[in-house]
Short mmCIF file of C-alpha atoms and ligand atoms in Angstrom, two decimals:
data_model
loop_
_atom_site.label_atom_id
_atom_site.label_comp_id
_atom_site.label_asym_id
_atom_site.label_seq_id
_atom_site.Cartn_x
_atom_site.Cartn_y
_atom_site.Cartn_z
CA MET A 8 -13.15 -12.34 -14.82
CA SER A 9 -13.53 -9.08 -16.37
CA ALA A 10 -11.15 -7.21 -18.78
CA ILE A 11 -11.10 -3.62 -20.99
CA THR A 12 -9.80 -2.80 -23.67
CA VAL A 13 -7.87 1.08 -23.90
CA GLU A 14 -6.99 2.33 -27.35
CA GLY A 15 -3.36 3.91 -27.02
CA SER A 16 -1.35 7.09 -27.45
CA GLN A 17 -3.91 8.83 -25.10
CA GLN A 18 -2.59 11.82 -23.84
CA PHE A 19 -3.69 12.42 -20.35
CA THR A 20 -3.91 16.19 -19.02
CA GLY A 21 -6.83 17.87 -16.06
CA ARG A 22 -6.54 17.76 -13.03
CA LEU A 23 -8.35 14.48 -10.17
CA ARG A 24 -7.92 13.49 -7.39
CA VAL A 25 -7.58 9.91 -6.11
CA PRO A 26 -9.03 7.33 -3.45
CA GLY A 27 -7.71 8.60 0.52
CA ASP A 28 -5.03 6.49 1.58
CA LYS A 29 -5.23 3.08 1.61
CA SER A 30 -2.39 2.23 5.30
CA ILE A 31 -3.54 5.88 6.67
CA SER A 32 -7.56 4.71 5.85
CA HIS A 33 -6.68 1.26 7.70
CA ARG A 34 -4.82 2.33 10.47
CA ALA A 35 -6.98 5.30 11.19
CA LEU A 36 -9.93 2.27 11.88
CA MET A 37 -7.47 0.11 13.79
CA MET A 38 -6.70 3.51 16.06
CA ALA A 39 -10.59 4.25 16.39
CA ALA A 40 -12.02 1.66 17.31
CA LEU A 41 -9.43 0.99 20.47
CA ALA A 42 -10.58 4.77 21.64
CA HIS A 43 -13.34 4.87 23.70
CA ARG A 44 -14.56 8.63 22.68
CA PRO A 45 -16.09 8.70 19.00
CA SER A 46 -13.29 9.66 16.70
CA ALA A 47 -14.59 11.10 12.67
CA ILE A 48 -12.16 9.96 9.85
CA ARG A 49 -12.81 12.10 6.21
CA GLY A 50 -11.81 10.63 2.63
CA LEU A 51 -11.48 7.23 3.85
CA SER A 52 -10.17 5.16 0.43
CA ASP A 53 -13.18 3.64 -1.01
CA GLY A 54 -11.82 -0.19 -2.16
CA GLU A 55 -12.76 -3.33 -0.83
CA ASP A 56 -9.42 -3.41 1.25
CA VAL A 57 -10.53 -0.81 3.80
CA ALA A 58 -13.72 -1.81 4.01
CA HIS A 59 -12.73 -5.07 5.05
CA THR A 60 -11.26 -3.42 7.65
CA ARG A 61 -13.62 -1.67 9.03
CA ARG A 62 -16.34 -4.57 8.38
CA ALA A 63 -13.93 -5.88 11.36
CA VAL A 64 -13.47 -3.84 13.77
CA GLU A 65 -17.58 -3.65 13.17
CA ALA A 66 -16.72 -7.09 14.24
CA LEU A 67 -14.85 -6.74 17.61
CA GLY A 68 -16.95 -4.00 18.60
CA ALA A 69 -16.44 -0.98 17.73
CA GLN A 70 -19.72 1.47 16.38
CA VAL A 71 -18.96 2.10 12.94
CA LYS A 72 -21.85 5.27 11.49
CA VAL A 73 -21.31 5.35 7.28
CA HIS A 74 -22.16 8.28 6.43
CA SER A 75 -19.93 7.68 2.72
CA ALA A 76 -17.79 4.88 1.96
CA GLU A 77 -15.18 8.09 2.79
CA ASP A 78 -16.61 9.40 5.65
CA VAL A 79 -17.56 7.65 9.00
CA THR A 80 -17.54 7.47 12.62
CA VAL A 81 -16.15 5.19 14.91
CA THR A 82 -16.45 4.37 18.59
CA GLY A 83 -13.82 2.27 19.54
CA GLY A 84 -14.11 -0.20 22.50
CA LEU A 85 -13.31 -3.72 21.45
CA LEU A 86 -15.04 -6.82 23.06
CA GLY A 87 -14.14 -9.53 20.64
CA ALA A 88 -15.98 -11.24 17.06
CA THR A 89 -18.40 -14.09 17.01
CA GLY A 90 -16.93 -15.08 14.27
CA PRO A 91 -13.56 -15.60 11.18
CA ILE A 92 -12.91 -12.02 9.86
CA TYR A 93 -12.36 -11.93 6.18
CA LEU A 94 -9.95 -9.13 4.73
CA GLY A 95 -9.89 -10.34 0.96
CA ASN A 96 -6.72 -9.61 -0.41
CA SER A 97 -5.67 -7.27 2.30
CA GLY A 98 -2.01 -7.72 3.82
CA THR A 99 -2.10 -4.89 5.70
CA GLY A 100 -6.11 -5.40 6.95
CA ILE A 101 -4.46 -8.89 8.08
CA ARG A 102 -0.72 -8.10 9.48
CA LEU A 103 -2.33 -5.41 11.75
CA LEU A 104 -5.29 -6.59 13.05
CA ALA A 105 -3.05 -9.78 14.09
CA GLY A 106 -1.08 -6.82 16.08
CA LEU A 107 -3.81 -5.32 17.53
CA THR A 108 -5.30 -7.80 18.16
CA ALA A 109 -2.84 -9.86 19.93
CA GLY A 110 -3.36 -8.80 23.99
CA PHE A 111 -7.13 -8.91 24.19
CA ASP A 112 -8.43 -11.07 26.24
CA PHE A 113 -10.78 -12.88 23.72
CA THR A 114 -9.87 -14.99 20.56
CA THR A 115 -9.60 -13.48 16.66
CA THR A 116 -9.57 -15.58 13.82
CA LEU A 117 -7.79 -13.78 10.32
CA ASP A 118 -8.84 -15.26 7.12
CA GLY A 119 -8.71 -13.79 3.97
CA ASP A 120 -9.07 -14.98 -0.20
CA THR A 121 -5.66 -17.27 -2.07
CA SER A 122 -3.38 -14.08 -1.94
CA ILE A 123 -3.55 -13.52 1.62
CA ARG A 124 -3.70 -17.46 2.34
CA ARG A 125 -0.45 -17.90 0.51
CA ARG A 126 1.34 -14.25 1.60
CA PRO A 127 3.84 -15.13 4.52
CA MET A 128 2.05 -15.33 8.15
CA ASP A 129 6.03 -16.25 10.56
CA ARG A 130 6.85 -11.83 9.78
CA ILE A 131 4.14 -11.37 12.45
CA ILE A 132 3.68 -14.54 13.69
CA GLU A 133 7.61 -14.60 15.48
CA PRO A 134 7.75 -11.01 16.85
CA LEU A 135 4.78 -11.33 18.14
CA SER A 136 4.69 -14.41 19.51
CA ALA A 137 8.25 -13.24 21.64
CA MET A 138 5.35 -10.44 22.81
CA GLY A 139 4.07 -13.83 24.63
CA ALA A 140 1.05 -13.46 21.83
CA SER A 141 -0.69 -16.70 20.59
CA VAL A 142 -1.06 -16.72 16.54
CA ARG A 143 -1.61 -19.79 15.13
CA GLY A 144 -0.36 -20.27 11.40
CA SER A 145 -2.19 -22.56 8.62
CA GLY A 146 -0.25 -24.84 6.67
CA ASP A 147 2.30 -27.76 6.78
CA SER A 148 5.20 -24.10 8.03
CA GLY A 149 2.33 -23.42 10.44
CA SER A 150 3.07 -20.03 8.60
CA LEU A 151 0.37 -19.13 6.74
CA ALA A 152 -3.98 -17.45 6.79
CA PRO A 153 -6.67 -18.16 8.61
CA LEU A 154 -4.91 -16.52 11.52
CA ILE A 155 -5.65 -17.63 15.11
CA VAL A 156 -4.98 -14.87 17.05
CA GLU A 157 -5.16 -16.20 21.40
CA GLY A 158 -5.74 -13.17 23.42
CA ARG A 159 -2.70 -13.00 26.00
CA PRO A 160 -1.10 -10.37 28.61
CA LEU A 161 2.08 -9.76 26.53
CA LYS A 162 5.34 -7.74 27.59
CA GLY A 163 7.78 -4.96 25.30
CA ILE A 164 10.26 -6.23 23.40
CA GLU A 165 12.93 -4.93 20.75
CA TYR A 166 13.09 -6.74 17.90
CA THR A 167 14.76 -6.14 14.29
CA LEU A 168 12.90 -6.37 11.25
CA PRO A 169 14.65 -9.21 9.37
CA VAL A 170 12.63 -7.84 5.86
CA ALA A 171 12.33 -3.49 5.22
CA SER A 172 8.56 -4.31 6.22
CA ALA A 173 6.72 -1.51 7.43
CA GLN A 174 3.00 -4.03 7.76
CA VAL A 175 5.63 -5.90 10.56
CA LYS A 176 6.81 -2.91 12.71
CA SER A 177 3.44 -1.85 12.83
CA ALA A 178 2.16 -5.05 13.73
CA VAL A 179 4.28 -4.91 16.74
CA LEU A 180 3.61 -1.30 17.63
CA LEU A 181 -0.08 -1.90 17.39
CA ALA A 182 0.27 -4.75 20.43
CA ALA A 183 2.99 -2.50 21.84
CA LEU A 184 -0.19 -0.21 23.34
CA GLN A 185 -1.54 -3.48 25.58
CA ALA A 186 2.38 -4.85 26.27
CA GLU A 187 4.07 -4.35 30.01
CA GLY A 188 6.58 -2.18 29.07
CA PRO A 189 8.15 -0.69 26.05
CA THR A 190 8.18 -1.94 22.45
CA THR A 191 11.12 -0.83 20.54
CA VAL A 192 11.62 -2.40 16.34
CA HIS A 193 14.79 -1.64 14.59
CA GLU A 194 14.23 -1.35 10.64
CA PRO A 195 16.88 -2.54 7.89
CA ALA A 196 15.82 0.68 5.77
CA ILE A 197 12.80 3.10 6.50
CA THR A 198 9.74 2.33 6.21
CA ARG A 199 6.29 4.37 6.01
CA THR A 200 5.58 6.08 9.33
CA HIS A 201 1.96 6.49 9.72
CA THR A 202 1.77 3.71 12.36
CA GLU A 203 4.19 5.85 14.81
CA GLU A 204 2.64 9.17 13.66
CA MET A 205 -0.80 8.66 14.41
CA LEU A 206 -0.10 6.89 17.86
CA ALA A 207 1.58 10.32 18.77
CA ASP A 208 -1.10 12.46 17.36
CA ALA A 209 -3.23 10.01 19.48
CA GLY A 210 -1.81 10.83 22.38
CA VAL A 211 1.05 7.71 23.35
CA ARG A 212 4.21 7.57 23.69
CA VAL A 213 6.38 7.14 21.21
CA GLU A 214 10.30 7.76 20.44
CA GLN A 215 11.27 7.62 17.19
CA GLN A 216 15.56 7.80 17.09
CA GLY A 217 16.53 6.95 13.11
CA ARG A 218 15.54 3.86 12.37
CA SER A 219 14.09 2.39 15.19
CA THR A 220 10.72 3.58 16.71
CA THR A 221 9.73 2.94 20.53
CA VAL A 222 6.69 2.68 22.25
CA TRP A 223 5.20 2.79 25.24
CA PRO A 224 1.61 0.83 26.39
CA GLY A 225 -1.07 2.73 26.58
CA GLU A 226 -4.66 4.52 25.81
CA VAL A 227 -5.09 5.37 21.87
CA GLU A 228 -7.31 8.89 22.10
CA ALA A 229 -9.96 9.37 19.59
CA LEU A 230 -9.55 11.04 16.25
CA ASP A 231 -10.54 13.90 13.75
CA ILE A 232 -8.57 12.74 10.18
CA ASP A 233 -9.09 13.96 7.00
CA VAL A 234 -6.32 11.83 5.37
CA ALA A 235 -4.82 12.94 1.84
CA GLY A 236 -4.63 11.42 -0.98
CA ASP A 237 -2.75 8.31 -1.42
CA PRO A 238 0.92 8.35 -2.98
CA SER A 239 0.75 5.35 -4.76
CA GLN A 240 -2.52 5.98 -7.14
CA ALA A 241 -1.22 8.86 -8.16
CA ALA A 242 1.79 7.27 -9.29
CA PHE A 243 -0.39 5.84 -12.17
CA TRP A 244 -1.40 9.45 -12.83
CA LEU A 245 1.57 10.97 -12.99
CA VAL A 246 3.82 7.79 -14.44
CA GLY A 247 1.02 7.76 -17.57
CA ALA A 248 1.18 11.79 -18.06
CA CYS A 249 5.22 11.31 -18.64
CA VAL A 250 5.04 9.26 -20.79
CA ALA A 251 1.93 9.89 -22.93
CA PRO A 252 1.81 12.47 -25.41
CA GLU A 253 1.84 15.59 -24.84
CA SER A 254 -0.06 14.88 -21.72
CA ASP A 255 -0.46 18.44 -18.67
CA LEU A 256 -2.19 16.68 -15.89
CA THR A 257 -2.27 17.31 -11.81
CA VAL A 258 -2.89 15.26 -8.87
CA GLU A 259 -4.72 17.76 -6.18
CA ASN A 260 -3.98 16.64 -2.14
CA VAL A 261 -1.71 13.70 -2.17
CA TYR A 262 -0.49 12.54 0.88
CA LEU A 263 3.65 14.79 0.58
CA GLY A 264 5.08 12.20 4.21
CA PRO A 265 8.20 10.32 4.92
CA ALA A 266 8.50 7.06 2.86
CA ARG A 267 5.82 7.42 0.45
CA GLY A 268 7.47 9.63 -2.39
CA GLY A 269 10.51 7.88 -3.30
CA PHE A 270 8.87 8.27 -6.67
CA VAL A 271 8.57 11.28 -7.26
CA ASP A 272 12.25 10.89 -6.57
CA VAL A 273 12.86 8.41 -8.82
CA LEU A 274 10.85 9.43 -11.49
CA GLY A 275 13.05 13.64 -10.82
CA ARG A 276 16.38 11.44 -11.60
CA MET A 277 14.91 9.89 -14.73
CA GLY A 278 14.26 12.83 -15.45
CA ALA A 279 11.46 13.62 -15.64
CA ASP A 280 8.75 17.15 -15.80
CA ILE A 281 7.21 16.63 -11.99
CA SER A 282 6.61 18.61 -9.71
CA VAL A 283 4.82 19.42 -6.02
CA ASP A 284 3.48 21.37 -4.72
CA SER A 285 4.68 20.76 -0.98
CA GLU A 286 1.26 23.51 0.44
CA SER A 287 -1.49 21.16 -1.17
CA GLY A 288 0.08 18.50 -1.57
CA ASP A 289 -1.13 18.59 -5.86
CA ILE A 290 1.99 17.70 -8.39
CA ARG A 291 2.10 18.29 -11.33
CA ALA A 292 3.90 15.65 -14.04
CA ARG A 293 4.72 16.82 -18.18
CA THR A 294 4.96 14.63 -20.42
CA SER A 295 9.68 13.50 -20.66
CA LYS A 296 11.83 12.03 -22.13
CA LEU A 297 13.33 9.65 -19.28
CA ARG A 298 16.36 8.30 -18.90
CA ALA A 299 17.16 5.11 -16.80
CA THR A 300 18.38 5.02 -13.07
CA ARG A 301 18.82 3.05 -10.57
CA VAL A 302 16.70 2.45 -6.97
CA THR A 303 18.60 0.80 -4.70
CA SER A 304 18.00 -1.44 -2.11
CA GLN A 305 17.56 0.84 0.29
CA GLU A 306 15.52 3.60 -1.44
CA LEU A 307 12.86 0.85 -2.19
CA PRO A 308 10.89 0.64 0.69
CA GLY A 309 9.92 4.60 -0.22
CA CYS A 310 8.66 3.18 -3.43
CA ILE A 311 7.54 -0.49 -2.84
CA ASP A 312 4.36 -0.56 -4.15
CA GLU A 313 5.00 1.77 -6.92
CA VAL A 314 7.25 -0.53 -8.81
CA PRO A 315 5.21 -1.85 -11.03
CA ILE A 316 4.39 1.64 -12.39
CA LEU A 317 8.15 3.09 -12.05
CA ALA A 318 8.77 -0.45 -14.49
CA VAL A 319 6.45 1.28 -17.06
CA ALA A 320 8.40 4.43 -16.71
CA ALA A 321 11.75 2.52 -17.43
CA ALA A 322 10.21 1.32 -20.04
CA VAL A 323 10.53 3.60 -22.40
CA ALA A 324 13.55 5.37 -21.09
CA GLU A 325 17.09 6.05 -22.45
CA GLY A 326 19.69 2.86 -21.02
CA VAL A 327 18.74 0.23 -18.83
CA THR A 328 16.48 1.19 -15.36
CA VAL A 329 17.83 -1.49 -12.06
CA PHE A 330 15.64 -1.97 -9.32
CA GLU A 331 17.90 -3.58 -6.46
CA GLY A 332 16.68 -6.06 -3.32
CA ILE A 333 13.17 -6.52 -5.41
CA ALA A 334 12.07 -9.44 -3.19
CA GLU A 335 9.48 -8.12 -1.06
CA LEU A 336 7.93 -8.11 -4.47
CA ARG A 337 7.08 -11.19 -4.51
CA VAL A 338 5.22 -11.86 -2.11
CA LYS A 339 2.73 -8.60 -2.23
CA GLU A 340 -0.06 -9.27 -3.75
CA SER A 341 1.04 -11.20 -6.25
CA ASP A 342 3.81 -12.46 -7.64
CA ARG A 343 4.94 -9.25 -9.14
CA VAL A 344 8.84 -9.54 -9.82
CA ALA A 345 7.06 -12.66 -12.26
CA ALA A 346 3.78 -10.45 -12.82
CA ILE A 347 5.88 -6.50 -13.85
CA VAL A 348 8.43 -9.26 -16.15
CA GLU A 349 5.67 -10.73 -18.39
CA MET A 350 3.85 -6.95 -19.12
CA LEU A 351 7.01 -6.17 -19.73
CA ASP A 352 7.33 -8.65 -22.82
CA VAL A 353 3.77 -7.69 -23.75
CA LEU A 354 5.12 -3.88 -23.97
CA GLY A 355 7.94 -4.58 -25.90
CA ALA A 356 11.41 -4.05 -23.29
CA GLU A 357 13.19 -6.55 -22.32
CA SER A 358 13.85 -6.77 -19.08
CA GLU A 359 15.96 -9.08 -16.80
CA ILE A 360 16.52 -10.66 -13.53
CA ASP A 361 19.10 -11.43 -11.42
CA GLY A 362 19.23 -12.97 -8.18
CA GLU A 363 17.22 -9.46 -6.39
CA VAL A 364 17.94 -6.97 -9.17
CA LEU A 365 15.67 -6.16 -12.31
CA ALA A 366 17.16 -4.95 -15.15
CA VAL A 367 14.90 -3.17 -17.01
CA GLY A 368 16.07 -1.43 -21.12
CA GLY A 369 13.82 1.43 -22.88
CA VAL A 370 12.11 1.12 -26.05
CA GLU A 371 11.02 4.02 -28.16
CA ARG A 372 7.70 3.36 -27.86
CA LEU A 373 5.68 0.59 -25.72
CA ASN A 374 3.72 -1.65 -27.62
CA GLY A 375 0.00 -3.07 -27.12
CA GLY A 376 -1.75 -6.72 -26.47
CA THR A 377 -2.34 -8.19 -22.94
CA VAL A 378 -1.83 -7.95 -20.08
CA ASP A 379 -3.21 -10.57 -16.96
CA SER A 380 -3.38 -8.47 -14.17
CA HIS A 381 -3.00 -11.75 -11.68
CA GLY A 382 -5.80 -11.16 -9.69
CA ASP A 383 -3.57 -7.86 -8.86
CA HIS A 384 -5.00 -4.82 -8.36
CA ARG A 385 -1.45 -2.28 -8.94
CA MET A 386 -0.55 -4.34 -12.05
CA ALA A 387 -4.47 -4.25 -13.79
CA MET A 388 -3.67 -0.28 -13.03
CA ALA A 389 0.61 -0.21 -14.31
CA ALA A 390 -0.81 -2.34 -18.04
CA ALA A 391 -3.88 0.10 -18.16
CA ILE A 392 -1.59 3.36 -18.22
CA ALA A 393 1.12 1.77 -20.16
CA GLY A 394 -1.44 0.23 -22.78
CA ALA A 395 -3.27 4.02 -22.83
CA ALA A 396 -0.19 6.05 -23.25
CA GLY A 397 1.39 3.62 -25.61
CA SER A 398 1.29 2.61 -29.43
CA SER A 399 -2.48 0.24 -29.65
CA SER A 400 -4.82 -1.31 -27.85
CA MET A 401 -4.35 -2.73 -24.81
CA THR A 402 -6.09 -5.42 -22.90
CA VAL A 403 -6.08 -5.85 -19.53
CA GLU A 404 -7.54 -9.71 -17.86
CA GLY A 405 -8.46 -9.53 -14.47
CA PHE A 406 -8.92 -5.76 -15.07
CA GLU A 407 -11.90 -6.03 -12.09
CA ALA A 408 -8.91 -6.30 -8.74
CA VAL A 409 -8.78 -2.67 -9.26
CA ALA A 410 -11.60 -2.49 -6.47
CA THR A 411 -8.95 -3.99 -4.24
CA SER A 412 -8.10 0.21 -3.55
CA TYR A 413 -9.88 2.45 -6.41
CA PRO A 414 -12.89 1.35 -7.55
CA GLY A 415 -13.47 5.04 -9.70
CA PHE A 416 -10.17 3.64 -11.75
CA ALA A 417 -12.24 3.63 -14.90
CA ARG A 418 -13.58 6.43 -14.92
CA ASP A 419 -10.73 8.27 -14.13
CA LEU A 420 -8.62 7.26 -16.48
CA SER A 421 -11.58 7.97 -19.00
CA ASP A 422 -11.46 11.76 -17.51
CA SER A 423 -7.60 12.01 -17.26
CA THR A 424 -7.79 11.08 -21.16
CA GLY A 425 -10.84 10.93 -23.34
CA TRP A 426 -10.82 6.65 -24.05
CA THR A 427 -13.74 5.88 -23.35
CA PRO A 428 -14.41 2.90 -21.65
C1 S3P B 509 2.37 -1.55 3.21
C2 S3P B 509 3.31 -1.70 3.80
C3 S3P B 509 3.17 -2.42 2.66
C4 S3P B 509 2.94 -1.64 1.66
C5 S3P B 509 1.54 -2.05 1.27
C6 S3P B 509 0.76 -1.24 2.48
C7 S3P B 509 1.57 -0.81 5.00
O1 S3P B 509 3.69 -3.56 2.61
O2 S3P B 509 3.12 -2.40 -0.23
O3 S3P B 509 0.72 -1.97 0.16
O4 S3P B 509 0.30 0.00 5.09
O5 S3P B 509 1.81 -0.31 6.02
P1 S3P B 509 4.92 -4.07 3.60
O6 S3P B 509 5.15 -3.50 4.37
O7 S3P B 509 5.27 -5.72 3.72
O8 S3P B 509 6.38 -3.44 2.02
#
């Protein structure tokens, strides 16, 4: 395990670009793997999660020309893999690939690291089985990875998601491409819409009505896509600029589509000096006096991955910030509820859990100390930003987890603050 120590009292300044959006990157590779003509994908996330998906589609039979980590050409056509497919730390990778492969005439074994092997897979096994798929999990419950997906003829279903999850919605909608008849998914709250939008762009018939999405089976056309910057990564720098002294930072070319910019609204309500240029996708934030807010369970899916860094903002806001409907955070790359509480404790901010509600009391200035990432990339980055903005140095143990989604994070931290690793 590697640790870094970040000096406190840094200012966040300048302009930077974050890796391509991770959710879009996974989907672009998977859809390109279905298309028979070559797809050009530029601006892919350079993190390990997306590299695993790239190798997965290759193992399944797609031809991938890697021009650079961010720039690939994929010629699709799935034949089936000869061995198990390893998706590392990636929930999106394993769940979406289970849906993608469920209707093909071959068997696929999907596996990942120890974190993936702990995360719930019954949420995809249930709807995919209702479509006629054969997805067998492991463990006593039969609902953990590794998953064995034996291809079967599928039928379209109408399915109401028990939890607001774009991964589950997407697994079902990707399976729907091979099914007989249309498939409709109803969501309890709006989640990211990449799958349905990208399928529609690729010529698939998709209908959207409120929180319901219907997909008809069909061919996926080749893609030609520039992946915009990942808002979930941008959030780290923007919160850093809000909470650190004398800061003024712009993240360029950020994806601004639905259900991803919730953190900007939350920060806006907290009184942050943050502005979005809807033409360029640039987002600028400056040092701000923050006040507490309430993040409702309806809006949480729109900022689900940003809760660790929003908790850092809450830790310096005046008053008590409340995050409602946090249950899903317990089944992310780590138990993020526990990890956030542990981080806030080190930072000197008080927090309390009451059922599905996390309350965070703000303090004047954040303490330094030592925070364990628990192998979770977003916890590692949130702690590093809190450390740079805080009053003294912060050691982040397990910092190498950032490679999951943002291998260049330490370089960008150094470029935007002047801190030297
Ligand atoms: C993702 C959906 C979210 C999110 C994850 C990426 C996606 O997970 O936390 O980082 O790309 O669909 P859930 O759908 O499980 O909430």
